[in-house]
Short mmCIF file of C-alpha atoms in Angstrom, two decimals:
data_model
loop_
_atom_site.label_atom_id
_atom_site.label_comp_id
_atom_site.label_asym_id
_atom_site.label_seq_id
_atom_site.Cartn_x
_atom_site.Cartn_y
_atom_site.Cartn_z
CA MET A 1 -12.74 -49.17 -41.15
CA THR A 2 -15.53 -46.68 -41.40
CA ILE A 3 -16.23 -43.29 -42.79
CA ARG A 4 -19.03 -41.12 -41.50
CA ARG A 5 -21.23 -38.41 -42.79
CA ILE A 6 -23.29 -35.74 -41.03
CA SER A 7 -25.82 -32.98 -41.80
CA SER A 8 -26.32 -29.21 -41.75
CA THR A 9 -27.55 -27.59 -38.46
CA LEU A 10 -25.48 -25.87 -34.85
CA CYS A 11 -25.17 -22.74 -31.84
CA ALA A 12 -23.58 -21.33 -28.50
CA LEU A 13 -20.60 -20.02 -26.57
CA GLY A 14 -17.70 -21.03 -24.42
CA LEU A 15 -14.21 -20.24 -23.31
CA LEU A 16 -11.20 -22.41 -22.71
CA SER A 17 -8.57 -22.49 -20.03
CA ALA A 18 -5.96 -25.14 -20.60
CA ALA A 19 -2.25 -25.33 -19.90
CA LEU A 20 -0.16 -27.39 -22.29
CA PRO A 21 0.24 -30.85 -20.74
CA ALA A 22 3.66 -32.41 -20.32
CA SER A 23 2.69 -35.20 -22.74
CA ALA A 24 0.15 -34.52 -25.44
CA VAL A 25 -1.27 -35.80 -28.67
CA ASP A 26 0.01 -33.84 -31.67
CA ILE A 27 -2.71 -33.30 -34.28
CA VAL A 28 -1.17 -32.46 -37.67
CA PHE A 29 -3.28 -31.44 -40.67
CA ASP A 30 -1.65 -32.44 -43.96
CA TYR A 31 -2.50 -30.41 -47.09
CA ARG A 32 -0.69 -32.42 -49.77
CA TYR A 33 -3.97 -33.37 -51.48
CA ASP A 34 -5.29 -29.80 -51.64
CA SER A 35 -4.90 -29.51 -55.41
CA SER A 36 -7.64 -26.87 -55.69
CA GLY A 37 -6.13 -24.42 -53.21
CA PHE A 38 -9.20 -24.62 -50.96
CA PHE A 39 -7.10 -24.16 -47.82
CA THR A 40 -6.21 -20.50 -47.92
CA ALA A 41 -4.08 -18.98 -45.17
CA ASP A 42 -7.13 -18.01 -43.10
CA ARG A 43 -8.64 -21.49 -43.36
CA ARG A 44 -5.33 -23.11 -42.41
CA ALA A 45 -5.19 -20.82 -39.39
CA VAL A 46 -8.58 -22.13 -38.26
CA LEU A 47 -7.38 -25.74 -38.60
CA ASP A 48 -4.26 -24.82 -36.63
CA GLY A 49 -6.63 -23.76 -33.85
CA VAL A 50 -8.53 -27.05 -34.08
CA ALA A 51 -5.26 -28.97 -33.86
CA ARG A 52 -4.22 -27.01 -30.76
CA LEU A 53 -7.59 -27.59 -29.09
CA PHE A 54 -7.24 -31.37 -29.24
CA SER A 55 -3.49 -31.37 -28.71
CA ASP A 56 -3.92 -29.28 -25.56
CA ASN A 57 -6.64 -31.50 -24.13
CA LEU A 58 -5.59 -35.08 -24.98
CA THR A 59 -2.65 -36.31 -22.90
CA ASP A 60 -2.14 -39.82 -24.30
CA THR A 61 1.32 -41.08 -25.20
CA LEU A 62 1.32 -42.78 -28.61
CA SER A 63 4.19 -44.78 -30.06
CA ALA A 64 5.77 -43.89 -33.40
CA ILE A 65 5.17 -45.87 -36.58
CA GLN A 66 8.51 -46.30 -38.34
CA PRO A 67 8.66 -49.66 -40.12
CA GLY A 68 11.99 -51.38 -40.53
CA SER A 69 13.31 -53.18 -43.59
CA ASP A 70 11.38 -56.37 -42.78
CA GLU A 71 8.14 -54.60 -41.86
CA LEU A 72 5.28 -53.26 -43.95
CA PHE A 73 3.03 -50.29 -43.19
CA VAL A 74 0.86 -49.11 -46.08
CA ALA A 75 -1.42 -46.27 -45.02
CA ARG A 76 -4.70 -45.97 -46.88
CA ILE A 77 -7.27 -43.19 -46.72
CA TYR A 78 -10.50 -42.21 -48.38
CA ASP A 79 -9.48 -39.82 -51.13
CA PRO A 80 -9.63 -36.32 -49.59
CA VAL A 81 -10.83 -34.87 -52.91
CA ASP A 82 -13.28 -37.70 -53.76
CA PRO A 83 -14.05 -39.39 -50.44
CA LEU A 84 -17.31 -41.12 -51.36
CA ASN A 85 -15.94 -42.87 -54.44
CA SER A 86 -12.28 -43.76 -53.99
CA SER A 87 -9.38 -44.36 -51.65
CA VAL A 88 -5.68 -43.66 -52.01
CA VAL A 89 -2.42 -45.02 -50.65
CA VAL A 90 -0.19 -42.58 -48.78
CA ASP A 91 3.29 -43.52 -49.95
CA ASN A 92 6.11 -44.05 -47.46
CA LEU A 93 4.23 -42.64 -44.49
CA THR A 94 5.93 -42.61 -41.12
CA VAL A 95 4.21 -41.27 -38.02
CA ALA A 96 6.08 -39.61 -35.18
CA ALA A 97 5.43 -40.44 -31.54
CA ASN A 98 2.20 -38.85 -30.27
CA GLN A 99 1.34 -37.63 -33.76
CA ILE A 100 -2.01 -38.07 -35.50
CA ARG A 101 -1.87 -37.02 -39.15
CA ILE A 102 -5.12 -35.91 -40.79
CA PHE A 103 -5.18 -35.45 -44.56
CA VAL A 104 -7.61 -32.78 -45.68
CA GLY A 105 -9.21 -31.83 -48.97
CA SER A 106 -12.38 -30.44 -50.51
CA TYR A 107 -15.14 -31.83 -52.69
CA ALA A 108 -18.37 -30.41 -54.12
CA PHE A 109 -20.91 -32.60 -52.32
CA SER A 110 -24.52 -32.68 -53.38
CA GLY A 111 -27.20 -31.15 -51.19
CA GLN A 112 -26.31 -29.79 -47.76
CA THR A 113 -23.34 -32.01 -46.97
CA LEU A 114 -20.76 -29.92 -45.14
CA GLY A 115 -18.01 -32.47 -44.73
CA VAL A 116 -16.99 -36.08 -44.26
CA GLY A 117 -14.32 -37.55 -42.02
CA GLY A 118 -13.02 -40.68 -40.38
CA PRO A 119 -9.92 -42.65 -39.39
CA GLY A 120 -7.48 -44.08 -41.89
CA PHE A 121 -6.75 -47.76 -42.34
CA GLN A 122 -3.69 -49.78 -43.30
CA SER A 123 -2.10 -52.93 -44.65
CA LEU A 124 0.53 -54.46 -42.39
CA GLY A 125 3.28 -57.06 -42.57
CA GLY A 126 6.03 -58.22 -40.27
CA SER A 127 6.17 -59.61 -36.77
CA GLN A 128 3.10 -59.81 -34.59
CA ALA A 129 4.78 -57.37 -32.23
CA PHE A 130 5.07 -54.79 -35.02
CA ILE A 131 1.47 -55.33 -36.13
CA ASN A 132 0.23 -54.93 -32.56
CA GLN A 133 2.32 -51.79 -32.13
CA VAL A 134 0.79 -50.15 -35.22
CA GLU A 135 -2.75 -51.16 -34.34
CA SER A 136 -2.48 -50.03 -30.72
CA ARG A 137 0.31 -47.40 -30.75
CA GLY A 138 1.15 -48.57 -27.25
CA GLU A 139 -2.46 -48.52 -25.99
CA PRO A 140 -3.17 -52.17 -25.02
CA GLY A 141 -6.92 -51.65 -24.82
CA ALA A 142 -7.05 -51.10 -28.57
CA LEU A 143 -6.15 -54.78 -29.07
CA LEU A 144 -8.81 -56.21 -26.77
CA ASN A 145 -12.07 -57.75 -27.91
CA PRO A 146 -14.17 -55.80 -27.20
CA ALA A 147 -11.81 -52.86 -27.59
CA THR A 148 -11.50 -50.35 -24.75
CA ASP A 149 -9.14 -47.89 -26.44
CA PHE A 150 -8.45 -46.32 -29.82
CA ALA A 151 -5.19 -44.97 -31.19
CA PRO A 152 -5.27 -44.31 -34.95
CA TRP A 153 -2.30 -43.10 -36.95
CA GLY A 154 -4.58 -40.51 -38.55
CA GLY A 155 -7.35 -40.16 -41.07
CA THR A 156 -9.07 -37.79 -43.48
CA ILE A 157 -11.49 -34.87 -43.49
CA THR A 158 -13.07 -33.48 -46.64
CA PHE A 159 -14.89 -30.14 -46.55
CA GLY A 160 -17.67 -29.13 -48.91
CA ALA A 161 -16.29 -27.01 -51.74
CA GLN A 162 -19.83 -25.81 -52.46
CA ILE A 163 -20.29 -24.31 -48.97
CA SER A 164 -19.81 -20.67 -47.98
CA TRP A 165 -17.39 -21.00 -45.06
CA TYR A 166 -16.63 -18.58 -42.25
CA ALA A 167 -12.95 -18.70 -41.28
CA ASP A 168 -12.64 -16.86 -37.97
CA SER A 169 -9.37 -14.98 -37.48
CA ASP A 170 -9.89 -14.87 -33.69
CA LEU A 171 -11.46 -17.98 -32.15
CA SER A 172 -11.74 -16.31 -28.74
CA THR A 173 -14.57 -14.11 -30.05
CA VAL A 174 -17.69 -14.78 -32.09
CA GLU A 175 -18.85 -12.24 -34.64
CA SER A 176 -21.92 -12.38 -36.84
CA PHE A 177 -21.46 -14.55 -39.93
CA SER A 178 -25.00 -14.83 -41.23
CA GLY A 179 -25.34 -16.98 -44.34
CA GLN A 180 -22.13 -18.96 -43.74
CA PHE A 181 -21.15 -22.16 -41.98
CA ASP A 182 -18.47 -22.03 -39.31
CA LEU A 183 -15.32 -23.84 -40.42
CA PHE A 184 -14.08 -24.22 -36.84
CA THR A 185 -17.29 -25.95 -35.72
CA VAL A 186 -17.32 -28.44 -38.58
CA ALA A 187 -13.58 -29.14 -38.36
CA VAL A 188 -13.81 -29.90 -34.63
CA HIS A 189 -16.79 -32.20 -35.23
CA GLU A 190 -15.01 -34.12 -37.99
CA THR A 191 -11.76 -34.36 -36.03
CA ALA A 192 -13.72 -36.02 -33.22
CA HIS A 193 -14.87 -38.62 -35.77
CA VAL A 194 -11.25 -39.22 -36.81
CA LEU A 195 -10.51 -39.74 -33.11
CA GLY A 196 -13.19 -42.41 -32.87
CA ILE A 197 -16.58 -40.96 -31.96
CA GLY A 198 -18.98 -42.92 -34.12
CA THR A 199 -16.11 -44.74 -35.85
CA ALA A 200 -13.93 -46.69 -33.37
CA ASP A 201 -14.41 -50.27 -32.21
CA SER A 202 -14.23 -48.96 -28.65
CA TRP A 203 -17.22 -46.70 -29.45
CA PHE A 204 -19.36 -49.49 -30.90
CA ALA A 205 -18.43 -51.79 -28.02
CA GLN A 206 -20.41 -49.41 -25.79
CA VAL A 207 -23.44 -48.96 -28.05
CA VAL A 208 -26.50 -50.78 -26.72
CA GLY A 209 -29.64 -50.31 -28.76
CA ASP A 210 -29.85 -46.61 -29.52
CA THR A 211 -27.71 -45.52 -26.56
CA PHE A 212 -24.02 -45.00 -25.82
CA THR A 213 -23.30 -46.61 -22.46
CA GLY A 214 -19.87 -45.14 -21.71
CA THR A 215 -19.39 -44.65 -17.98
CA LEU A 216 -18.34 -40.99 -17.97
CA ALA A 217 -20.81 -39.93 -20.67
CA THR A 218 -23.59 -41.60 -18.70
CA ALA A 219 -22.52 -39.79 -15.53
CA VAL A 220 -22.37 -36.43 -17.33
CA ASN A 221 -25.84 -37.13 -18.73
CA GLY A 222 -27.35 -37.41 -15.26
CA GLY A 223 -26.88 -41.15 -14.88
CA VAL A 224 -28.77 -42.02 -18.06
CA ALA A 225 -26.97 -43.51 -21.07
CA PRO A 226 -27.00 -40.81 -23.78
CA ALA A 227 -29.36 -41.46 -26.67
CA LEU A 228 -27.99 -41.83 -30.19
CA ARG A 229 -29.68 -40.57 -33.31
CA ASN A 230 -31.97 -43.35 -34.48
CA ASP A 231 -30.84 -43.58 -38.09
CA GLY A 232 -29.06 -46.93 -38.11
CA SER A 233 -25.54 -45.48 -38.05
CA ASP A 234 -24.93 -45.19 -34.27
CA ALA A 235 -22.57 -42.36 -35.23
CA HIS A 236 -24.05 -39.31 -33.50
CA PHE A 237 -25.75 -38.21 -30.32
CA ALA A 238 -29.46 -37.46 -30.47
CA THR A 239 -30.40 -33.81 -30.91
CA THR A 240 -32.67 -34.09 -27.86
CA LEU A 241 -29.64 -34.28 -25.54
CA THR A 242 -28.15 -31.34 -23.68
CA GLY A 243 -24.47 -30.97 -22.91
CA HIS A 244 -22.76 -28.05 -21.22
CA VAL A 245 -20.05 -25.62 -22.26
CA ASN A 246 -18.63 -23.90 -19.18
CA GLY A 247 -22.08 -23.90 -17.59
CA SER A 248 -24.06 -22.99 -20.71
CA ALA A 249 -26.42 -25.57 -22.22
CA GLN A 250 -25.79 -26.72 -25.79
CA VAL A 251 -26.77 -29.60 -28.03
CA PRO A 252 -23.74 -31.94 -28.18
CA LEU A 253 -21.34 -31.04 -30.98
CA LEU A 254 -21.42 -34.69 -32.05
CA SER A 255 -25.09 -34.52 -32.90
CA PRO A 256 -25.61 -34.67 -36.67
CA PHE A 257 -26.79 -31.14 -37.41
CA ILE A 258 -24.89 -27.87 -37.70
CA PRO A 259 -26.90 -24.68 -38.33
CA LEU A 260 -26.12 -21.83 -40.63
CA GLY A 261 -24.54 -18.76 -39.05
CA ALA A 262 -23.77 -20.30 -35.64
CA ARG A 263 -20.87 -21.79 -33.71
CA ARG A 264 -20.93 -24.85 -31.49
CA TYR A 265 -18.26 -26.21 -29.21
CA MET A 266 -17.28 -29.56 -27.74
CA THR A 267 -19.54 -30.04 -24.71
CA ASP A 268 -18.78 -31.98 -21.55
CA LEU A 269 -20.74 -34.86 -23.07
CA ASP A 270 -18.60 -34.91 -26.23
CA TRP A 271 -15.35 -34.89 -24.26
CA ALA A 272 -16.71 -37.57 -21.92
CA ALA A 273 -17.39 -39.82 -24.91
CA LEU A 274 -13.78 -39.42 -26.07
CA ASP A 275 -12.67 -40.38 -22.57
CA ASP A 276 -14.93 -43.43 -22.61
CA ILE A 277 -13.48 -44.73 -25.88
CA GLY A 278 -9.96 -44.56 -24.48
CA TRP A 279 -8.55 -41.03 -24.73
CA GLN A 280 -7.02 -39.32 -21.71
CA VAL A 281 -9.01 -36.09 -21.56
CA ALA A 282 -7.59 -33.30 -19.41
CA SER A 283 -10.76 -31.17 -19.21
CA LEU A 284 -14.43 -31.62 -20.08
CA GLN A 285 -14.72 -27.85 -20.59
CA ALA A 286 -12.17 -27.17 -23.35
CA THR A 287 -13.79 -25.17 -26.15
CA ILE A 288 -11.15 -23.10 -27.96
CA PRO A 289 -7.37 -23.48 -28.19
CA ALA A 290 -5.13 -21.83 -25.66
CA PRO A 291 -3.50 -18.68 -27.06
CA VAL A 292 -0.15 -19.13 -28.74
CA PRO A 293 2.44 -17.45 -26.47
CA GLU A 294 3.97 -14.23 -27.73
CA PRO A 295 7.62 -14.63 -28.80
CA GLY A 296 8.83 -13.11 -25.55
CA SER A 297 6.74 -15.58 -23.56
CA TRP A 298 8.57 -18.63 -24.87
CA ALA A 299 11.70 -17.81 -22.89
CA LEU A 300 9.60 -17.31 -19.77
CA LEU A 301 7.90 -20.67 -20.25
CA ALA A 302 11.19 -22.40 -20.96
CA GLY A 303 12.59 -20.93 -17.79
CA GLY A 304 10.08 -21.83 -15.31
CA LEU A 305 -15.52 -40.35 -42.41
CA LEU A 306 -18.20 -38.85 -41.25
CA LEU A 307 -20.11 -36.20 -42.89
CA VAL A 308 -21.93 -33.06 -41.95
CA GLY A 309 -24.98 -33.01 -44.14
CA VAL A 310 -28.61 -34.08 -44.02
CA SER A 311 -28.20 -37.68 -42.98
CA ALA A 312 -25.75 -39.82 -41.05
CA ARG A 313 -24.43 -43.01 -42.53
CA ARG A 314 -21.64 -45.47 -41.87
CA ARG A 315 -19.82 -46.98 -44.79
CA THR A 316 -17.57 -50.01 -44.32
#
């Protein structure tokens, strides 16, 4: 498995319109390794918004991981509080249907590293059917060689403890936050790495030279395979590319640089890449999570390891 890093530099605007699909991926952020108390209530609220963004827009159906007495599933992750030096075993993990569990933590990186994230990995035992089920979660393309799909059980994201973070209380608006990095922007970027951009076999199966040759991403990019950053990692789009956010031009979010005091969103090119590696993407224009219905609205509805820093690197 791989873990990815990225660098510090991002900008732009956008608005989302997305109805909750009948079947959807359920992104769950897990704070059990947050021994330092980094994730305050306002920061958790931002991650809740990130989870809703992806959960609203990815409509895959993923099978549960619940090993029986004769089956073995040992989940392993890069340590959320020391991701560059160690890994840990998540004891007795089970994963519900459609769920992707992302363990989060913080670490004082050197330099301008904002965060690191990537999918988890595992040790397996039991029948071949059980092993295939865990490795594919019911998505047959994940078992092919070359892979055409990706369905992880989860992964990890570690945020820089040394960074001054902006935790926006209202993701539908953008206020000035000069001198800080936007937690929402970085969390969305790293979640996309957990979901396979720059990390999945189905991503690397479509890398040719310094380009990503996915069909939809190529179409969105005007019929030309999008360029990747030429740093040997094949993990990020080149900063020379232009994606679009509800008609507004923006450097792809999955480029390796996020600027101080600015917000970026998933562009049509970023969402297209997720589609190309196997995800069922409802909209190429989703930027912020749909509002949580007011309490009175529920009855009405019921009735009717990569890193953000100065370089990009893959570690195996």
